[in-house]
mmCIF file of C-alpha atoms in Angstrom:
data_model
loop_
_atom_site.group_PDB
_atom_site.id
_atom_site.type_symbol
_atom_site.label_atom_id
_atom_site.label_comp_id
_atom_site.label_asym_id
_atom_site.label_seq_id
_atom_site.Cartn_x
_atom_site.Cartn_y
_atom_site.Cartn_z
ATOM 1 C CA UNK A 406 116.170 127.960 143.180
ATOM 2 C CA UNK A 407 114.326 131.219 143.630
ATOM 3 C CA UNK A 408 112.352 132.113 146.744
ATOM 4 C CA UNK A 409 108.805 133.421 147.060
ATOM 5 C CA UNK A 410 108.578 136.458 149.322
ATOM 6 C CA UNK A 411 105.769 138.435 150.928
ATOM 7 C CA UNK A 412 105.782 142.236 151.000
ATOM 8 C CA UNK A 413 104.464 142.994 154.495
ATOM 9 C CA UNK A 414 103.273 146.431 153.316
ATOM 10 C CA UNK A 415 100.579 144.570 151.361
ATOM 11 C CA UNK A 416 98.879 144.623 154.760
ATOM 12 C CA UNK A 417 99.604 148.196 155.943
ATOM 13 C CA UNK A 418 100.165 148.670 159.641
ATOM 14 C CA UNK A 419 99.543 145.028 160.563
ATOM 15 C CA UNK A 420 102.148 143.664 162.966
ATOM 16 C CA UNK A 421 104.105 140.417 162.866
ATOM 17 C CA UNK A 422 101.824 138.633 165.295
ATOM 18 C CA UNK A 423 99.227 138.791 162.500
ATOM 19 C CA UNK A 424 101.514 138.687 159.461
ATOM 20 C CA UNK A 425 103.584 135.630 160.402
ATOM 21 C CA UNK A 426 100.569 133.273 160.706
ATOM 22 C CA UNK A 427 99.235 134.767 157.467
ATOM 23 C CA UNK A 428 102.525 134.111 155.650
ATOM 24 C CA UNK A 429 102.585 130.548 156.988
ATOM 25 C CA UNK A 430 99.072 130.009 155.672
ATOM 26 C CA UNK A 431 100.274 131.170 152.246
ATOM 27 C CA UNK A 432 103.205 128.765 152.441
ATOM 28 C CA UNK A 433 105.688 131.674 152.351
ATOM 29 C CA UNK A 434 108.815 131.644 154.544
ATOM 30 C CA UNK A 435 110.569 134.803 153.370
ATOM 31 C CA UNK A 436 109.553 138.368 154.196
ATOM 32 C CA UNK A 437 110.183 141.795 152.743
ATOM 33 C CA UNK A 438 109.846 143.677 156.009
ATOM 34 C CA UNK A 439 108.686 147.300 156.249
ATOM 35 C CA UNK A 440 109.228 149.529 159.266
ATOM 36 C CA UNK A 441 105.545 150.421 159.170
ATOM 37 C CA UNK A 442 104.713 146.827 160.180
ATOM 38 C CA UNK A 443 106.995 146.808 163.238
ATOM 39 C CA UNK A 444 106.154 147.751 166.805
ATOM 40 C CA UNK A 445 107.742 150.877 168.341
ATOM 41 C CA UNK A 446 110.758 150.571 170.626
ATOM 42 C CA UNK A 447 109.757 153.357 173.020
ATOM 43 C CA UNK A 448 112.049 155.969 171.497
ATOM 44 C CA UNK A 449 110.795 159.197 170.006
ATOM 45 C CA UNK A 450 108.833 158.454 166.839
ATOM 46 C CA UNK A 451 110.645 159.379 163.617
ATOM 47 C CA UNK A 452 108.451 158.118 160.794
ATOM 48 C CA UNK A 453 106.267 155.083 160.189
ATOM 49 C CA UNK A 454 108.713 153.962 157.450
ATOM 50 C CA UNK A 455 111.776 154.374 159.694
ATOM 51 C CA UNK A 456 113.572 151.530 161.480
ATOM 52 C CA UNK A 457 115.405 153.549 164.149
ATOM 53 C CA UNK A 458 112.225 153.885 166.220
ATOM 54 C CA UNK A 459 111.105 150.240 165.873
ATOM 55 C CA UNK A 460 111.637 147.180 168.072
ATOM 56 C CA UNK A 461 113.992 145.225 165.822
ATOM 57 C CA UNK A 462 115.013 142.716 168.467
ATOM 58 C CA UNK A 463 111.434 141.604 169.102
ATOM 59 C CA UNK A 464 110.768 141.366 165.362
ATOM 60 C CA UNK A 465 113.857 139.219 164.805
ATOM 61 C CA UNK A 466 112.860 136.905 167.651
ATOM 62 C CA UNK A 467 109.354 136.531 166.192
ATOM 63 C CA UNK A 468 110.663 135.733 162.716
ATOM 64 C CA UNK A 469 113.243 133.241 163.936
ATOM 65 C CA UNK A 470 110.771 131.523 166.264
ATOM 66 C CA UNK A 471 108.496 130.995 163.277
ATOM 67 C CA UNK A 472 111.313 129.419 161.243
ATOM 68 C CA UNK A 473 111.134 132.243 158.710
ATOM 69 C CA UNK A 474 113.678 134.684 157.281
ATOM 70 C CA UNK A 475 113.794 138.369 156.435
ATOM 71 C CA UNK A 476 115.078 138.308 152.885
ATOM 72 C CA UNK A 477 114.809 142.058 152.377
ATOM 73 C CA UNK A 478 114.023 145.215 154.269
ATOM 74 C CA UNK A 479 112.046 147.904 152.488
ATOM 75 C CA UNK A 480 112.596 151.589 153.114
ATOM 76 C CA UNK A 481 109.600 153.709 152.161
ATOM 77 C CA UNK A 482 111.408 156.913 153.142
ATOM 78 C CA UNK A 483 111.540 158.069 149.525
ATOM 79 C CA UNK A 484 107.746 157.903 149.332
ATOM 80 C CA UNK A 485 107.324 160.362 152.207
ATOM 81 C CA UNK A 486 107.396 164.124 151.627
ATOM 82 C CA UNK A 487 108.318 164.839 155.251
ATOM 83 C CA UNK A 488 111.410 162.614 155.095
ATOM 84 C CA UNK A 489 112.604 163.760 151.670
ATOM 85 C CA UNK A 490 112.376 167.404 152.750
ATOM 86 C CA UNK A 491 115.340 166.782 155.090
ATOM 87 C CA UNK A 492 118.238 165.149 153.178
ATOM 88 C CA UNK A 493 120.392 164.798 156.303
ATOM 89 C CA UNK A 494 117.692 162.984 158.294
ATOM 90 C CA UNK A 495 116.790 160.881 155.263
ATOM 91 C CA UNK A 496 120.415 159.849 154.756
ATOM 92 C CA UNK A 497 120.803 158.978 158.440
ATOM 93 C CA UNK A 498 117.654 156.852 158.440
ATOM 94 C CA UNK A 499 118.620 155.034 155.242
ATOM 95 C CA UNK A 500 121.971 154.159 156.838
ATOM 96 C CA UNK A 501 120.036 152.851 159.852
ATOM 97 C CA UNK A 502 117.913 150.739 157.492
ATOM 98 C CA UNK A 503 121.055 149.192 155.981
ATOM 99 C CA UNK A 504 122.291 148.396 159.486
ATOM 100 C CA UNK A 505 118.891 146.919 160.360
ATOM 101 C CA UNK A 506 119.100 144.699 157.276
ATOM 102 C CA UNK A 507 122.450 143.379 158.479
ATOM 103 C CA UNK A 508 120.921 142.773 161.927
ATOM 104 C CA UNK A 509 118.153 140.649 160.363
ATOM 105 C CA UNK A 510 120.587 138.881 158.025
ATOM 106 C CA UNK A 511 118.858 140.397 154.978
ATOM 107 C CA UNK A 512 121.032 140.969 151.917
ATOM 108 C CA UNK A 513 118.806 143.576 150.252
ATOM 109 C CA UNK A 514 117.288 146.948 151.132
ATOM 110 C CA UNK A 515 114.531 147.854 148.690
ATOM 111 C CA UNK A 516 114.099 151.627 148.477
ATOM 112 C CA UNK A 517 112.508 154.461 146.491
ATOM 113 C CA UNK A 518 113.313 157.833 144.932
ATOM 114 C CA UNK A 519 109.685 158.869 144.438
ATOM 115 C CA UNK A 520 109.601 162.271 146.178
ATOM 116 C CA UNK A 521 113.322 162.905 145.607
ATOM 117 C CA UNK A 522 113.096 163.008 141.798
ATOM 118 C CA UNK A 523 109.426 163.337 140.803
ATOM 119 C CA UNK A 524 110.151 164.591 137.289
ATOM 120 C CA UNK A 525 110.973 162.837 134.028
ATOM 121 C CA UNK A 526 114.760 163.272 134.164
ATOM 122 C CA UNK A 527 117.049 161.589 136.732
ATOM 123 C CA UNK A 528 118.505 164.056 139.250
ATOM 124 C CA UNK A 529 121.814 162.278 139.717
ATOM 125 C CA UNK A 530 123.543 164.750 142.043
ATOM 126 C CA UNK A 531 120.452 164.953 144.237
ATOM 127 C CA UNK A 532 120.222 161.155 144.472
ATOM 128 C CA UNK A 533 123.846 160.967 145.587
ATOM 129 C CA UNK A 534 123.097 163.514 148.311
ATOM 130 C CA UNK A 535 120.399 161.216 149.708
ATOM 131 C CA UNK A 536 121.943 157.787 149.041
ATOM 132 C CA UNK A 537 125.753 158.031 149.212
ATOM 133 C CA UNK A 538 126.167 157.462 152.948
ATOM 134 C CA UNK A 539 123.916 154.399 152.810
ATOM 135 C CA UNK A 540 125.822 153.000 149.817
ATOM 136 C CA UNK A 541 129.091 153.337 151.752
ATOM 137 C CA UNK A 542 127.575 151.562 154.782
ATOM 138 C CA UNK A 543 126.095 148.876 152.537
ATOM 139 C CA UNK A 544 129.550 148.216 151.084
ATOM 140 C CA UNK A 545 130.923 147.802 154.617
ATOM 141 C CA UNK A 546 128.158 145.407 155.691
ATOM 142 C CA UNK A 547 127.647 143.411 152.497
ATOM 143 C CA UNK A 548 124.111 144.669 151.916
ATOM 144 C CA UNK A 549 122.734 145.705 148.505
ATOM 145 C CA UNK A 550 120.590 148.814 148.062
ATOM 146 C CA UNK A 551 118.049 147.972 145.353
ATOM 147 C CA UNK A 552 116.274 151.019 143.961
ATOM 148 C CA UNK A 553 112.753 150.182 142.829
ATOM 149 C CA UNK A 554 111.538 151.621 139.548
ATOM 150 C CA UNK A 555 108.355 153.624 140.082
ATOM 151 C CA UNK A 556 105.998 154.833 137.363
ATOM 152 C CA UNK A 557 105.599 158.214 139.049
ATOM 153 C CA UNK A 558 109.211 159.380 139.227
ATOM 154 C CA UNK A 559 112.342 159.619 137.084
ATOM 155 C CA UNK A 560 113.155 155.917 137.580
ATOM 156 C CA UNK A 561 110.132 155.143 135.398
ATOM 157 C CA UNK A 562 112.075 154.041 132.300
ATOM 158 C CA UNK A 563 114.724 151.315 132.086
ATOM 159 C CA UNK A 564 117.096 153.754 130.395
ATOM 160 C CA UNK A 565 116.777 156.174 133.313
ATOM 161 C CA UNK A 566 117.267 153.386 135.834
ATOM 162 C CA UNK A 567 120.410 152.236 134.037
ATOM 163 C CA UNK A 568 121.775 155.780 134.147
ATOM 164 C CA UNK A 569 121.047 156.025 137.871
ATOM 165 C CA UNK A 570 122.597 152.676 138.793
ATOM 166 C CA UNK A 571 125.700 153.238 136.696
ATOM 167 C CA UNK A 572 126.226 156.663 138.289
ATOM 168 C CA UNK A 573 126.801 155.021 141.691
ATOM 169 C CA UNK A 574 129.379 152.614 140.270
ATOM 170 C CA UNK A 575 129.062 150.269 143.239
ATOM 171 C CA UNK A 576 128.368 146.529 143.465
ATOM 172 C CA UNK A 577 126.152 147.417 146.427
ATOM 173 C CA UNK A 578 123.817 149.737 144.504
ATOM 174 C CA UNK A 579 121.540 147.900 142.098
ATOM 175 C CA UNK A 580 117.866 147.823 141.181
ATOM 176 C CA UNK A 581 114.690 146.088 142.236
ATOM 177 C CA UNK A 582 113.023 144.996 138.996
ATOM 178 C CA UNK A 583 109.264 145.586 139.067
ATOM 179 C CA UNK A 584 108.052 144.682 135.585
ATOM 180 C CA UNK A 585 104.513 145.939 136.124
ATOM 181 C CA UNK A 586 105.752 149.335 137.277
ATOM 182 C CA UNK A 587 107.524 149.617 133.900
ATOM 183 C CA UNK A 588 104.281 148.675 132.164
ATOM 184 C CA UNK A 589 102.504 151.267 134.315
ATOM 185 C CA UNK A 590 104.932 153.820 132.833
ATOM 186 C CA UNK A 591 104.118 152.569 129.307
ATOM 187 C CA UNK A 592 107.492 150.837 128.883
ATOM 188 C CA UNK A 593 108.238 147.363 127.533
ATOM 189 C CA UNK A 594 108.960 145.536 130.764
ATOM 190 C CA UNK A 595 109.951 142.166 129.358
ATOM 191 C CA UNK A 596 112.027 141.322 127.522
ATOM 192 C CA UNK A 597 113.500 144.785 126.777
ATOM 193 C CA UNK A 598 113.737 146.393 130.250
ATOM 194 C CA UNK A 599 114.867 143.106 131.760
ATOM 195 C CA UNK A 600 117.596 142.592 129.169
ATOM 196 C CA UNK A 601 118.843 146.163 129.530
ATOM 197 C CA UNK A 602 119.080 145.898 133.322
ATOM 198 C CA UNK A 603 119.693 142.178 133.878
ATOM 199 C CA UNK A 604 123.201 142.433 135.322
ATOM 200 C CA UNK A 605 122.040 145.124 137.763
ATOM 201 C CA UNK A 606 118.977 143.290 139.143
ATOM 202 C CA UNK A 607 119.305 142.377 142.825
ATOM 203 C CA UNK A 608 115.643 141.912 143.686
ATOM 204 C CA UNK A 609 112.269 141.305 141.998
ATOM 205 C CA UNK A 610 108.657 142.273 142.723
ATOM 206 C CA UNK A 611 105.811 140.238 141.236
ATOM 207 C CA UNK A 612 102.394 141.599 140.324
ATOM 208 C CA UNK A 613 100.609 142.292 137.038
ATOM 209 C CA UNK A 614 98.209 144.680 135.393
ATOM 210 C CA UNK A 615 96.274 145.704 132.314
ATOM 211 C CA UNK A 616 94.495 148.818 131.093
ATOM 212 C CA UNK A 617 91.342 149.550 133.045
ATOM 213 C CA UNK A 618 88.189 149.048 131.021
ATOM 214 C CA UNK A 619 84.972 149.360 133.032
ATOM 215 C CA UNK A 620 82.327 146.679 132.876
ATOM 216 C CA UNK A 621 82.867 142.995 132.294
ATOM 217 C CA UNK A 622 86.519 143.318 131.257
ATOM 218 C CA UNK A 623 87.665 144.797 134.588
ATOM 219 C CA UNK A 624 84.778 144.068 136.937
ATOM 220 C CA UNK A 625 86.357 144.589 140.385
ATOM 221 C CA UNK A 626 87.226 148.241 141.050
ATOM 222 C CA UNK A 627 89.129 147.166 144.177
ATOM 223 C CA UNK A 628 92.006 146.338 141.796
ATOM 224 C CA UNK A 629 91.827 149.820 140.259
ATOM 225 C CA UNK A 630 95.134 151.685 140.107
ATOM 226 C CA UNK A 631 96.478 155.059 139.017
ATOM 227 C CA UNK A 632 96.755 156.675 135.609
ATOM 228 C CA UNK A 633 99.440 155.540 133.203
ATOM 229 C CA UNK A 634 102.219 158.107 133.213
ATOM 230 C CA UNK A 635 103.200 158.218 129.530
ATOM 231 C CA UNK A 636 100.083 157.242 127.619
ATOM 232 C CA UNK A 637 96.406 157.879 128.388
ATOM 233 C CA UNK A 638 94.698 155.222 130.420
ATOM 234 C CA UNK A 639 94.471 153.787 133.912
ATOM 235 C CA UNK A 640 96.016 150.576 135.176
ATOM 236 C CA UNK A 641 93.946 147.727 136.542
ATOM 237 C CA UNK A 642 96.050 145.463 138.756
ATOM 238 C CA UNK A 643 95.529 141.727 138.622
ATOM 239 C CA UNK A 644 97.148 138.412 139.473
ATOM 240 C CA UNK A 645 100.473 137.599 137.831
ATOM 241 C CA UNK A 646 99.061 135.001 135.442
ATOM 242 C CA UNK A 647 96.267 137.283 134.205
ATOM 243 C CA UNK A 648 97.914 140.534 133.097
ATOM 244 C CA UNK A 649 99.697 142.108 130.158
ATOM 245 C CA UNK A 650 103.236 141.582 131.462
ATOM 246 C CA UNK A 651 104.827 138.238 130.567
ATOM 247 C CA UNK A 652 105.558 137.183 134.153
ATOM 248 C CA UNK A 653 105.943 133.558 133.129
ATOM 249 C CA UNK A 654 108.644 134.493 130.634
ATOM 250 C CA UNK A 655 110.279 136.738 133.217
ATOM 251 C CA UNK A 656 110.583 134.120 135.963
ATOM 252 C CA UNK A 657 111.924 131.547 133.521
ATOM 253 C CA UNK A 658 114.555 134.016 132.278
ATOM 254 C CA UNK A 659 115.491 134.915 135.844
ATOM 255 C CA UNK A 660 116.093 131.246 136.605
ATOM 256 C CA UNK A 661 117.946 130.709 133.312
ATOM 257 C CA UNK A 662 120.202 133.672 134.094
ATOM 258 C CA UNK A 663 121.048 132.340 137.551
ATOM 259 C CA UNK A 664 118.920 134.581 139.775
ATOM 260 C CA UNK A 665 118.384 132.832 143.127
ATOM 261 C CA UNK A 666 116.892 135.643 145.183
ATOM 262 C CA UNK A 667 113.372 136.514 146.214
ATOM 263 C CA UNK A 668 110.444 137.177 143.914
ATOM 264 C CA UNK A 669 108.185 139.071 146.266
ATOM 265 C CA UNK A 670 104.406 139.211 145.943
ATOM 266 C CA UNK A 671 102.662 142.538 146.470
ATOM 267 C CA UNK A 672 99.117 142.604 145.051
ATOM 268 C CA UNK A 673 97.717 146.152 145.057
ATOM 269 C CA UNK A 674 94.141 145.706 146.197
ATOM 270 C CA UNK A 675 92.037 145.215 149.315
ATOM 271 C CA UNK A 676 93.039 142.885 152.141
ATOM 272 C CA UNK A 677 90.390 140.329 151.171
ATOM 273 C CA UNK A 678 91.446 140.331 147.519
ATOM 274 C CA UNK A 679 95.134 140.185 148.464
ATOM 275 C CA UNK A 680 94.685 137.089 150.609
ATOM 276 C CA UNK A 681 92.835 135.284 147.849
ATOM 277 C CA UNK A 682 95.317 136.450 145.200
ATOM 278 C CA UNK A 683 98.439 135.444 147.119
ATOM 279 C CA UNK A 684 97.190 131.892 147.570
ATOM 280 C CA UNK A 685 96.757 131.731 143.791
ATOM 281 C CA UNK A 686 100.109 133.401 143.095
ATOM 282 C CA UNK A 687 101.981 130.896 145.267
ATOM 283 C CA UNK A 688 100.323 127.969 143.470
ATOM 284 C CA UNK A 689 101.128 129.539 140.087
ATOM 285 C CA UNK A 690 104.794 130.207 140.858
ATOM 286 C CA UNK A 691 105.404 126.826 142.506
ATOM 287 C CA UNK A 692 103.919 125.075 139.469
ATOM 288 C CA UNK A 693 106.837 126.424 137.414
ATOM 289 C CA UNK A 694 109.242 124.273 139.478
ATOM 290 C CA UNK A 695 111.555 127.281 139.670
ATOM 291 C CA UNK A 696 110.904 128.071 143.337
ATOM 292 C CA UNK A 697 111.842 126.310 146.547
#
Protein backbone atom coordinates (compact mmCIF):
# COMPACT_ATOMS: atom_id res chain seq x y z
CA UNK A 1 0.00 0.00 0.00
CA UNK A 2 1.03 3.60 -0.45
CA UNK A 3 2.12 5.86 2.40
CA UNK A 4 0.94 9.35 3.30
CA UNK A 5 3.82 11.74 3.88
CA UNK A 6 4.18 15.25 5.29
CA UNK A 7 6.41 17.85 3.64
CA UNK A 8 8.03 19.56 6.64
CA UNK A 9 8.63 22.70 4.54
CA UNK A 10 4.86 23.24 4.70
CA UNK A 11 5.79 24.74 8.06
CA UNK A 12 8.94 26.74 7.18
CA UNK A 13 11.63 26.91 9.82
CA UNK A 14 9.69 24.93 12.43
CA UNK A 15 11.81 22.27 14.12
CA UNK A 16 11.05 18.62 14.82
CA UNK A 17 10.04 19.22 18.41
CA UNK A 18 7.01 21.02 16.93
CA UNK A 19 6.60 19.08 13.68
CA UNK A 20 6.61 15.55 15.11
CA UNK A 21 3.63 16.14 17.47
CA UNK A 22 1.87 17.91 14.59
CA UNK A 23 2.43 14.95 12.25
CA UNK A 24 1.17 12.56 14.93
CA UNK A 25 -1.97 14.65 15.30
CA UNK A 26 -2.51 14.34 11.54
CA UNK A 27 -2.04 10.58 11.76
CA UNK A 28 1.06 10.77 9.52
CA UNK A 29 4.13 8.63 10.26
CA UNK A 30 6.33 9.44 7.27
CA UNK A 31 8.24 12.68 6.70
CA UNK A 32 9.76 14.47 3.75
CA UNK A 33 12.48 16.22 5.71
CA UNK A 34 14.00 19.56 4.69
CA UNK A 35 17.30 20.90 5.99
CA UNK A 36 15.57 24.18 6.79
CA UNK A 37 13.58 22.39 9.52
CA UNK A 38 16.65 20.93 11.26
CA UNK A 39 18.69 22.43 14.06
CA UNK A 40 22.30 23.52 13.37
CA UNK A 41 25.20 21.28 14.35
CA UNK A 42 27.55 24.08 15.42
CA UNK A 43 29.56 24.10 12.20
CA UNK A 44 29.83 27.12 9.96
CA UNK A 45 26.45 27.82 8.36
CA UNK A 46 26.25 26.92 4.66
CA UNK A 47 22.63 27.46 3.67
CA UNK A 48 19.25 26.92 5.28
CA UNK A 49 18.52 24.19 2.68
CA UNK A 50 21.84 22.40 3.28
CA UNK A 51 22.28 19.27 5.41
CA UNK A 52 26.03 19.51 6.07
CA UNK A 53 25.50 22.19 8.72
CA UNK A 54 22.54 20.48 10.46
CA UNK A 55 22.34 18.14 13.46
CA UNK A 56 21.35 14.94 11.67
CA UNK A 57 22.01 12.66 14.62
CA UNK A 58 19.60 14.54 16.88
CA UNK A 59 16.96 14.61 14.14
CA UNK A 60 17.25 10.86 13.57
CA UNK A 61 16.93 10.19 17.30
CA UNK A 62 13.81 12.38 17.48
CA UNK A 63 12.18 10.64 14.52
CA UNK A 64 12.97 7.15 15.75
CA UNK A 65 11.82 7.92 19.29
CA UNK A 66 8.49 9.01 17.86
CA UNK A 67 8.11 5.75 15.91
CA UNK A 68 8.20 7.64 12.62
CA UNK A 69 10.31 7.37 9.47
CA UNK A 70 12.02 9.75 7.08
CA UNK A 71 10.75 8.54 3.74
CA UNK A 72 12.46 11.27 1.73
CA UNK A 73 14.87 14.13 2.14
CA UNK A 74 14.23 17.29 0.16
CA UNK A 75 17.03 19.46 -1.17
CA UNK A 76 15.92 23.02 -1.87
CA UNK A 77 19.39 23.97 -3.12
CA UNK A 78 18.10 24.42 -6.67
CA UNK A 79 15.64 27.04 -5.44
CA UNK A 80 18.41 29.23 -4.02
CA UNK A 81 20.29 31.71 -6.21
CA UNK A 82 23.29 31.78 -3.87
CA UNK A 83 23.76 28.00 -4.07
CA UNK A 84 23.20 27.69 -7.82
CA UNK A 85 25.77 30.43 -8.49
CA UNK A 86 28.49 28.01 -7.31
CA UNK A 87 28.20 24.66 -9.15
CA UNK A 88 31.04 23.07 -7.17
CA UNK A 89 29.51 23.92 -3.78
CA UNK A 90 26.06 22.93 -5.02
CA UNK A 91 27.34 19.56 -6.23
CA UNK A 92 29.15 18.93 -2.94
CA UNK A 93 26.05 19.76 -0.90
CA UNK A 94 23.78 17.59 -3.05
CA UNK A 95 26.17 14.67 -2.51
CA UNK A 96 25.97 15.38 1.23
CA UNK A 97 22.16 15.31 0.97
CA UNK A 98 22.30 11.87 -0.67
CA UNK A 99 24.55 10.67 2.15
CA UNK A 100 22.17 12.18 4.71
CA UNK A 101 19.28 10.30 3.09
CA UNK A 102 21.20 7.05 3.51
CA UNK A 103 21.88 7.98 7.16
CA UNK A 104 18.13 8.42 7.78
CA UNK A 105 17.25 5.29 5.80
CA UNK A 106 15.38 7.37 3.21
CA UNK A 107 15.28 5.98 -0.32
CA UNK A 108 14.51 9.27 -2.09
CA UNK A 109 16.04 12.74 -2.35
CA UNK A 110 13.54 15.19 -3.81
CA UNK A 111 15.33 18.08 -5.53
CA UNK A 112 14.90 21.04 -7.89
CA UNK A 113 16.43 22.66 -10.96
CA UNK A 114 14.59 25.97 -10.58
CA UNK A 115 17.47 28.48 -10.64
CA UNK A 116 19.73 26.17 -12.68
CA UNK A 117 17.51 26.15 -15.79
CA UNK A 118 14.95 28.97 -15.48
CA UNK A 119 14.13 29.06 -19.19
CA UNK A 120 11.78 27.05 -21.38
CA UNK A 121 14.35 24.61 -22.77
CA UNK A 122 16.20 21.97 -20.70
CA UNK A 123 19.90 22.77 -20.23
CA UNK A 124 21.11 19.19 -20.20
CA UNK A 125 24.86 19.78 -19.99
CA UNK A 126 24.37 22.31 -17.20
CA UNK A 127 22.19 19.89 -15.22
CA UNK A 128 24.87 17.21 -15.48
CA UNK A 129 27.41 19.69 -14.12
CA UNK A 130 25.28 20.16 -11.00
CA UNK A 131 23.85 16.65 -10.55
CA UNK A 132 26.35 14.06 -11.84
CA UNK A 133 28.38 13.63 -8.65
CA UNK A 134 25.20 13.15 -6.61
CA UNK A 135 23.85 10.61 -9.11
CA UNK A 136 27.08 8.60 -8.80
CA UNK A 137 26.86 8.69 -4.98
CA UNK A 138 23.17 7.77 -5.11
CA UNK A 139 24.03 4.71 -7.21
CA UNK A 140 26.60 3.67 -4.59
CA UNK A 141 24.19 4.11 -1.67
CA UNK A 142 20.94 2.90 -3.23
CA UNK A 143 19.23 6.28 -3.05
CA UNK A 144 17.09 7.76 -5.84
CA UNK A 145 17.35 11.41 -6.86
CA UNK A 146 13.83 12.50 -7.83
CA UNK A 147 13.74 15.78 -9.73
CA UNK A 148 10.52 17.68 -9.07
CA UNK A 149 8.78 19.33 -12.00
CA UNK A 150 8.34 23.04 -11.35
CA UNK A 151 6.10 25.39 -13.32
CA UNK A 152 8.75 28.12 -13.30
CA UNK A 153 11.67 26.31 -14.93
CA UNK A 154 12.46 24.06 -17.89
CA UNK A 155 11.10 20.96 -16.10
CA UNK A 156 7.63 22.48 -16.51
CA UNK A 157 6.41 20.10 -19.24
CA UNK A 158 6.30 16.30 -19.11
CA UNK A 159 8.16 16.14 -22.42
CA UNK A 160 11.00 18.22 -20.99
CA UNK A 161 11.11 16.13 -17.83
CA UNK A 162 11.31 12.94 -19.89
CA UNK A 163 14.22 14.38 -21.86
CA UNK A 164 16.02 15.33 -18.65
CA UNK A 165 15.54 11.98 -16.92
CA UNK A 166 16.53 9.97 -19.98
CA UNK A 167 19.70 12.04 -20.39
CA UNK A 168 21.02 10.73 -17.05
CA UNK A 169 20.37 7.12 -18.03
CA UNK A 170 20.51 5.94 -14.42
CA UNK A 171 18.08 3.90 -12.32
CA UNK A 172 18.93 6.31 -9.51
CA UNK A 173 17.79 9.47 -11.32
CA UNK A 174 14.03 9.70 -11.69
CA UNK A 175 11.29 12.24 -11.14
CA UNK A 176 8.99 13.43 -8.39
CA UNK A 177 5.55 13.67 -9.99
CA UNK A 178 3.69 16.81 -8.90
CA UNK A 179 0.49 16.83 -10.94
CA UNK A 180 -0.59 20.29 -9.83
CA UNK A 181 2.75 21.80 -10.84
CA UNK A 182 2.06 20.48 -14.36
CA UNK A 183 -1.38 22.07 -14.24
CA UNK A 184 0.26 25.28 -13.02
CA UNK A 185 2.33 25.17 -16.22
CA UNK A 186 -0.85 24.66 -18.29
CA UNK A 187 -0.08 21.00 -19.03
CA UNK A 188 -2.39 17.99 -18.84
CA UNK A 189 -1.19 16.43 -15.61
CA UNK A 190 -3.32 13.31 -15.60
CA UNK A 191 -3.61 11.10 -17.45
CA UNK A 192 -1.16 12.35 -20.13
CA UNK A 193 1.86 13.52 -18.07
CA UNK A 194 1.49 10.55 -15.75
CA UNK A 195 1.36 8.04 -18.60
CA UNK A 196 4.36 9.61 -20.33
CA UNK A 197 6.48 9.51 -17.17
CA UNK A 198 5.02 6.56 -15.26
CA UNK A 199 8.07 4.29 -15.40
CA UNK A 200 10.30 7.14 -14.19
CA UNK A 201 8.20 8.19 -11.17
CA UNK A 202 9.94 7.58 -7.84
CA UNK A 203 7.98 9.98 -5.66
CA UNK A 204 4.67 11.89 -5.61
CA UNK A 205 3.49 15.22 -4.19
CA UNK A 206 -0.21 15.79 -3.52
CA UNK A 207 -1.97 19.14 -3.69
CA UNK A 208 -4.49 20.69 -6.09
CA UNK A 209 -5.47 23.95 -7.69
CA UNK A 210 -7.77 25.85 -10.01
CA UNK A 211 -7.72 29.19 -11.80
CA UNK A 212 -8.08 32.11 -9.42
CA UNK A 213 -11.39 33.92 -9.77
CA UNK A 214 -11.99 36.60 -7.14
CA UNK A 215 -15.19 36.67 -5.15
CA UNK A 216 -17.31 33.71 -4.17
CA UNK A 217 -15.54 31.22 -6.43
CA UNK A 218 -12.13 31.63 -4.75
CA UNK A 219 -12.94 33.38 -1.48
CA UNK A 220 -9.77 32.82 0.58
CA UNK A 221 -6.78 34.74 -0.81
CA UNK A 222 -4.50 32.84 1.58
CA UNK A 223 -4.61 30.02 -1.00
CA UNK A 224 -3.58 32.43 -3.77
CA UNK A 225 -0.63 31.30 -5.88
CA UNK A 226 1.50 32.57 -8.75
CA UNK A 227 0.67 33.24 -12.38
CA UNK A 228 0.26 30.35 -14.79
CA UNK A 229 3.39 30.10 -16.89
CA UNK A 230 1.97 29.21 -20.32
CA UNK A 231 -1.52 30.67 -20.37
CA UNK A 232 -2.91 33.83 -18.75
CA UNK A 233 -4.31 33.39 -15.29
CA UNK A 234 -3.30 32.80 -11.69
CA UNK A 235 -3.51 29.57 -9.75
CA UNK A 236 -5.61 29.21 -6.63
CA UNK A 237 -4.41 26.28 -4.52
CA UNK A 238 -6.94 24.09 -2.77
CA UNK A 239 -7.40 20.71 -1.15
CA UNK A 240 -6.82 17.62 -3.29
CA UNK A 241 -10.49 16.71 -3.60
CA UNK A 242 -11.54 20.21 -4.67
CA UNK A 243 -9.32 21.17 -7.62
CA UNK A 244 -9.01 20.76 -11.36
CA UNK A 245 -6.47 17.92 -11.28
CA UNK A 246 -7.95 14.41 -11.07
CA UNK A 247 -6.10 13.40 -7.89
CA UNK A 248 -8.53 10.57 -7.24
CA UNK A 249 -7.79 9.08 -10.66
CA UNK A 250 -4.07 9.61 -10.10
CA UNK A 251 -3.85 7.78 -6.77
CA UNK A 252 -5.90 4.88 -8.09
CA UNK A 253 -3.62 4.58 -11.14
CA UNK A 254 -0.54 4.76 -8.93
CA UNK A 255 -1.86 1.86 -6.86
CA UNK A 256 -2.92 -0.07 -9.98
CA UNK A 257 0.56 0.37 -11.44
CA UNK A 258 2.25 -0.92 -8.29
CA UNK A 259 3.52 2.31 -6.73
CA UNK A 260 4.08 1.73 -3.00
CA UNK A 261 5.97 4.88 -2.04
CA UNK A 262 4.95 8.10 -0.37
CA UNK A 263 2.30 10.52 -1.54
CA UNK A 264 3.36 13.61 0.33
CA UNK A 265 1.01 16.43 1.31
CA UNK A 266 2.18 20.01 0.86
CA UNK A 267 -0.69 22.53 0.89
CA UNK A 268 0.52 25.97 -0.21
CA UNK A 269 -1.22 28.34 2.17
CA UNK A 270 -1.00 29.74 5.68
CA UNK A 271 -0.15 27.61 8.71
CA UNK A 272 -3.74 27.71 9.97
CA UNK A 273 -5.17 26.70 6.60
CA UNK A 274 -2.53 23.99 6.16
CA UNK A 275 -3.36 22.34 9.48
CA UNK A 276 -7.05 22.26 8.65
CA UNK A 277 -6.40 21.08 5.09
CA UNK A 278 -4.04 18.25 6.04
CA UNK A 279 -6.56 16.76 8.43
CA UNK A 280 -9.04 16.70 5.54
CA UNK A 281 -6.48 15.37 3.06
CA UNK A 282 -5.58 12.44 5.32
CA UNK A 283 -9.26 11.52 5.73
CA UNK A 284 -9.78 11.78 1.96
CA UNK A 285 -6.79 9.63 1.02
CA UNK A 286 -7.44 6.98 3.69
CA UNK A 287 -11.03 6.66 2.48
CA UNK A 288 -9.68 5.32 -0.83
CA UNK A 289 -8.32 2.25 1.01
CA UNK A 290 -5.11 2.64 -0.99
CA UNK A 291 -2.98 3.91 1.91
CA UNK A 292 -1.63 2.24 5.02
